[in-house]
Coordinates of C-alpha atoms in Angstrom, one line a residue:
Chain A
M1 CA -214.9 164.8 -146.8
T2 CA -217.2 162.3 -145.2
T3 CA -215.8 158.8 -144.7
T4 CA -217.5 155.5 -144.5
Q5 CA -217.2 155.8 -140.8
D6 CA -219.9 158.4 -140.9
L7 CA -222.4 155.9 -142.2
P8 CA -224.8 154.9 -139.4
A9 CA -224.5 151.2 -140.1
V10 CA -220.7 151.4 -140.1
R11 CA -220.5 153.5 -137.0
A12 CA -222.8 151.0 -135.2
Y13 CA -220.7 148.1 -136.3
L14 CA -217.4 149.7 -135.2
D15 CA -219.0 150.6 -131.9
D16 CA -220.1 147.0 -131.4
L17 CA -216.6 145.8 -132.2
Q18 CA -215.0 148.3 -129.8
Q19 CA -217.3 147.1 -127.1
A20 CA -216.5 143.5 -127.9
L21 CA -212.8 144.2 -127.7
A22 CA -213.0 146.1 -124.5
A23 CA -211.2 143.4 -122.5
R24 CA -208.3 143.3 -124.9
P25 CA -205.1 145.4 -124.4
A26 CA -205.4 148.9 -125.8
D27 CA -202.7 148.5 -128.5
E28 CA -204.1 145.3 -129.8
R29 CA -207.6 146.7 -129.8
E30 CA -206.4 149.7 -131.8
L31 CA -204.7 147.5 -134.4
V32 CA -207.8 145.4 -134.9
L33 CA -210.2 148.4 -135.1
D34 CA -207.8 150.1 -137.5
G35 CA -207.6 147.1 -139.7
V36 CA -211.4 146.7 -139.8
R37 CA -211.9 150.4 -140.4
Q38 CA -209.5 150.2 -143.3
H39 CA -211.2 147.1 -144.7
I40 CA -214.6 148.8 -144.8
E41 CA -213.0 151.9 -146.4
D42 CA -211.4 149.8 -149.1
A43 CA -214.3 147.5 -149.7
L44 CA -216.6 150.4 -150.2
G45 CA -214.2 152.0 -152.7
G46 CA -213.1 154.9 -150.5
G47 CA -216.6 155.8 -149.5
A48 CA -217.9 156.3 -153.1
D49 CA -220.3 153.4 -152.8
R50 CA -223.0 154.3 -150.4
D51 CA -225.6 151.9 -151.4
P52 CA -227.0 150.7 -148.0
A53 CA -227.3 147.1 -149.4
A54 CA -223.6 147.2 -150.4
V55 CA -222.6 148.6 -147.0
Q56 CA -224.6 145.9 -145.3
R57 CA -223.0 143.2 -147.4
V58 CA -219.5 144.4 -146.5
L59 CA -220.4 144.3 -142.8
D60 CA -222.0 140.9 -143.1
E61 CA -218.9 139.5 -144.7
L62 CA -216.8 141.0 -141.9
G63 CA -218.9 138.9 -139.6
D64 CA -220.1 139.1 -136.0
P65 CA -218.0 141.5 -134.0
A66 CA -218.2 139.0 -131.1
A67 CA -216.5 136.4 -133.4
I68 CA -213.7 138.9 -134.2
A69 CA -213.2 139.6 -130.5
A70 CA -213.2 135.9 -129.8
E71 CA -210.4 135.4 -132.4
S72 CA -208.6 138.3 -130.7
G73 CA -208.8 136.6 -127.3
E74 CA -207.6 133.4 -128.8
A75 CA -204.0 133.2 -127.9
A76 CA -202.2 131.2 -130.5
V77 CA -200.4 128.2 -129.1
P78 CA -197.8 130.0 -127.0
A79 CA -194.4 129.9 -128.5
P80 CA -192.2 127.7 -126.4
A81 CA -189.4 129.4 -124.6
P82 CA -186.5 129.6 -127.1
A83 CA -184.9 126.2 -126.8
Q84 CA -181.6 126.2 -124.9
P85 CA -178.9 125.8 -127.5
A86 CA -177.9 122.2 -127.2
V87 CA -174.3 123.3 -126.9
V88 CA -172.6 121.5 -124.1
P89 CA -170.1 123.7 -122.5
F90 CA -166.5 122.8 -123.5
L91 CA -165.7 121.7 -119.9
D92 CA -168.5 119.1 -120.0
R93 CA -167.5 117.6 -123.3
R94 CA -165.2 114.7 -123.6
S95 CA -162.4 117.0 -124.9
G96 CA -162.8 119.3 -121.9
V97 CA -162.7 116.3 -119.6
V98 CA -159.4 115.1 -121.1
V99 CA -157.8 118.5 -121.0
T100 CA -158.8 119.0 -117.3
A101 CA -157.5 115.6 -116.3
L102 CA -154.2 116.1 -118.2
L103 CA -153.7 119.5 -116.5
V104 CA -154.4 118.1 -113.1
G105 CA -152.1 115.1 -113.8
V106 CA -149.1 116.6 -115.6
G107 CA -149.9 120.3 -116.0
G108 CA -147.9 121.1 -112.9
F109 CA -144.8 119.6 -114.5
L110 CA -145.2 121.4 -117.8
L111 CA -145.9 124.8 -116.2
P112 CA -144.7 124.4 -112.6
V113 CA -147.5 124.6 -110.1
L114 CA -149.5 127.0 -112.2
G115 CA -150.6 124.3 -114.6
W116 CA -151.8 122.1 -111.8
I117 CA -153.8 125.0 -110.3
V118 CA -155.4 125.8 -113.6
G119 CA -156.3 122.1 -113.8
L120 CA -157.9 122.2 -110.4
L121 CA -159.9 125.4 -111.3
L122 CA -161.3 123.6 -114.4
L123 CA -161.9 120.4 -112.4
W124 CA -164.0 122.3 -109.8
S125 CA -165.9 124.2 -112.5
S126 CA -166.8 121.1 -114.4
R127 CA -170.0 119.1 -114.0
S128 CA -168.4 115.9 -115.3
W129 CA -167.2 114.7 -111.9
R130 CA -168.9 114.1 -108.6
V131 CA -167.7 116.1 -105.6
L132 CA -166.1 113.1 -104.1
D133 CA -164.1 112.4 -107.2
K134 CA -163.0 116.1 -107.3
L135 CA -161.8 115.8 -103.7
V136 CA -159.9 112.7 -104.5
G137 CA -158.4 114.3 -107.6
T138 CA -157.3 117.3 -105.6
L139 CA -156.1 115.7 -102.4
L140 CA -154.5 112.5 -103.7
P141 CA -150.9 114.0 -104.0
F142 CA -151.1 115.2 -100.4
A143 CA -152.5 112.0 -99.2
L144 CA -149.9 109.9 -100.9
T145 CA -147.1 112.2 -99.7
A146 CA -148.4 111.9 -96.1
V147 CA -148.6 108.1 -96.4
L148 CA -145.0 107.9 -97.8
L149 CA -143.7 110.2 -95.1
G150 CA -145.4 107.9 -92.5
V151 CA -143.8 104.9 -94.0
A152 CA -140.4 106.6 -94.0
A153 CA -140.9 107.5 -90.3
L154 CA -142.0 103.9 -89.5
L155 CA -138.8 102.6 -91.1
M156 CA -137.1 104.8 -88.6
T157 CA -135.1 106.4 -91.3
T158 CA -133.3 109.3 -89.9
Q159 CA -131.8 110.3 -93.1
I160 CA -133.4 113.5 -94.4
A161 CA -132.9 112.2 -98.0
W162 CA -135.6 109.5 -97.5
G163 CA -138.0 112.2 -96.3
H164 CA -137.3 114.2 -99.4
L165 CA -137.7 111.2 -101.6
A166 CA -141.0 110.4 -100.0
I167 CA -142.3 113.9 -100.7
L168 CA -141.0 113.9 -104.3
V169 CA -142.5 110.5 -105.0
G170 CA -145.7 111.5 -103.2
I171 CA -146.2 114.7 -105.1
I172 CA -145.2 113.5 -108.5
G173 CA -146.8 110.0 -108.2
G174 CA -149.9 111.5 -106.5
T175 CA -150.6 114.1 -109.2
I176 CA -150.2 111.7 -112.0
A177 CA -152.3 109.1 -110.2
A178 CA -154.9 111.9 -109.6
G179 CA -155.0 112.7 -113.4
A180 CA -155.4 109.1 -114.3
Y181 CA -158.1 108.6 -111.6
L182 CA -160.1 111.6 -113.0
L183 CA -159.9 110.3 -116.5
V184 CA -161.4 107.0 -115.4
R185 CA -164.1 108.6 -113.2
A186 CA -165.3 111.3 -115.6
R187 CA -168.9 111.3 -116.8
P188 CA -168.9 113.7 -119.8
R189 CA -172.2 115.2 -120.7
G190 CA -171.9 115.3 -124.4
Chain B
M1 CA -217.8 117.0 -132.0
D2 CA -219.9 118.7 -134.7
A3 CA -218.3 119.7 -138.0
D4 CA -218.2 123.4 -137.3
R5 CA -216.5 123.0 -134.0
L6 CA -214.0 120.5 -135.5
L7 CA -213.2 122.9 -138.3
A8 CA -212.7 125.8 -135.9
N9 CA -210.2 123.7 -134.0
L10 CA -208.4 122.7 -137.1
R11 CA -208.1 126.3 -138.3
K12 CA -206.7 127.5 -135.1
G13 CA -203.2 126.1 -135.5
V14 CA -202.8 126.8 -139.2
V15 CA -204.6 130.0 -140.2
E16 CA -201.8 132.4 -139.1
S17 CA -199.4 130.5 -141.3
C18 CA -201.9 130.7 -144.2
V19 CA -202.0 134.5 -143.7
L20 CA -198.2 134.5 -143.9
A21 CA -198.3 132.2 -146.9
V22 CA -200.4 134.5 -149.0
M23 CA -197.9 137.3 -148.4
R24 CA -195.1 135.1 -149.9
E25 CA -196.6 136.2 -153.2
G26 CA -195.9 139.8 -152.3
E27 CA -197.5 142.5 -150.3
V28 CA -201.3 142.6 -150.0
Y29 CA -203.9 144.8 -148.6
G30 CA -206.3 143.7 -146.0
V31 CA -209.5 143.3 -148.0
D32 CA -207.8 141.1 -150.6
L33 CA -206.2 139.0 -148.0
A34 CA -209.5 138.6 -146.0
R35 CA -211.5 137.7 -149.1
R36 CA -209.0 135.2 -150.4
L37 CA -208.7 133.4 -147.0
T38 CA -212.5 133.4 -146.4
G39 CA -213.1 132.2 -150.0
A40 CA -210.7 129.4 -149.3
G41 CA -212.6 128.4 -146.2
L42 CA -209.7 129.2 -143.9
L43 CA -211.4 132.1 -142.1
A44 CA -214.9 131.9 -140.6
S45 CA -215.5 135.5 -141.6
E46 CA -213.4 138.3 -143.1
G47 CA -213.2 140.3 -139.9
T48 CA -211.4 137.6 -138.0
L49 CA -208.4 138.3 -140.2
Y50 CA -207.6 141.5 -138.3
P51 CA -206.9 140.0 -134.9
L52 CA -204.5 137.6 -136.7
L53 CA -202.8 140.5 -138.4
A54 CA -202.5 142.4 -135.1
R55 CA -200.8 139.4 -133.6
L56 CA -198.5 138.9 -136.5
R57 CA -197.5 142.5 -136.4
A58 CA -196.9 142.4 -132.7
S59 CA -194.7 139.3 -133.1
G60 CA -192.7 141.0 -135.8
E61 CA -193.7 138.6 -138.6
V62 CA -195.6 141.1 -140.6
T63 CA -195.0 144.8 -141.2
T64 CA -197.1 147.4 -142.9
R65 CA -196.7 150.3 -145.3
W66 CA -199.1 153.1 -146.4
E67 CA -199.5 153.8 -150.0
E68 CA -201.2 156.8 -151.5
S69 CA -204.0 155.8 -153.7
P70 CA -204.9 157.8 -156.9
S71 CA -208.6 157.3 -156.0
G72 CA -209.4 157.8 -152.4
P73 CA -207.6 157.5 -149.1
P74 CA -204.2 155.9 -148.6
R75 CA -204.2 152.1 -148.3
R76 CA -202.3 150.0 -145.8
Y77 CA -200.2 147.2 -147.3
Y78 CA -199.1 144.2 -145.4
R79 CA -195.9 142.2 -146.0
L80 CA -193.7 139.6 -144.5
T81 CA -190.6 140.4 -142.5
P82 CA -187.6 138.1 -142.6
A83 CA -188.9 136.5 -139.4
G84 CA -192.3 136.0 -141.0
Q85 CA -190.6 134.5 -144.0
R86 CA -188.8 132.0 -141.8
S87 CA -192.0 131.2 -139.9
V88 CA -193.9 130.3 -143.0
E89 CA -191.1 128.2 -144.5
R90 CA -190.9 126.3 -141.3
F91 CA -194.6 125.8 -141.3
D92 CA -194.7 124.7 -144.9
E93 CA -192.2 122.0 -144.3
T94 CA -193.8 120.7 -141.1
W95 CA -197.2 120.9 -142.6
R96 CA -196.4 118.8 -145.6
T97 CA -195.0 116.0 -143.5
F98 CA -198.0 116.2 -141.1
A99 CA -200.6 116.4 -143.7
G100 CA -199.1 113.5 -145.5
A101 CA -199.1 111.4 -142.3
V102 CA -202.8 112.2 -141.6
D103 CA -203.6 111.4 -145.2
T104 CA -201.9 108.1 -145.1
I105 CA -203.5 107.0 -141.9
M106 CA -206.9 108.0 -143.2
K107 CA -206.4 106.1 -146.4
E108 CA -205.1 103.0 -144.7
T109 CA -207.9 102.8 -142.3
G110 CA -210.8 104.2 -144.3
R111 CA -213.4 102.0 -145.8

């Protein structure tokens, strides 16, 4: 069976189009050529209508192959990169900030030592505090303990009990103070 | 800018969505789609439909299917994918707002 592609005018048209599309990627070129071939086939009623004038009319309506190729090269407005989901990680939200500060402040009493460590891990993973504030939040209990021990030494207390008290007050007071400090200094992102 | 150039620029952003819009009515074959859009003045010539269809197929918004024809060779039908459906709905909404805004400003300022 002869197809419309055997018609000289159609063959010439498709050759021109192929030439015009030469710079396009092969798969795209094939899709376009295939679509146009099919269009001609359908428009001419499966090759039954061979009247040269009718053939020419179909090709005219398809238009200049150069215009088709130009449309092919015309990248549509490039799709923007998929928008980052506007989900602020839990840690950076207000609720995450409060949980972190509470764990640092009192977590160590609820779940001895471990709660405090978890709090510190959250604190250092968060973007809601500046590094300086994270350092203060972490070191405050030690600093306060050191100061109280120093005071105890200055008072020339030889009783071990005062040293223990200084450590106890330093650790407990220091951690609670650290939690409160973090609550005040937090800059939640969302 | 002359009228032809202006029209070409205006078509650029919208014609792909118009291709998708026609397919909302159901699957179509290329010739019908090309004639309808050219008749509506949305395509410069029928052949320029095919690069658009190639792009829409590559982006997964349109898919195709062959159907045997009682008279002649099989025909290729084009239809929307769910992604294409979403694209055209989004465009429809955005377009109505935009067209309304342009219309309003033209009416307010026109003599």
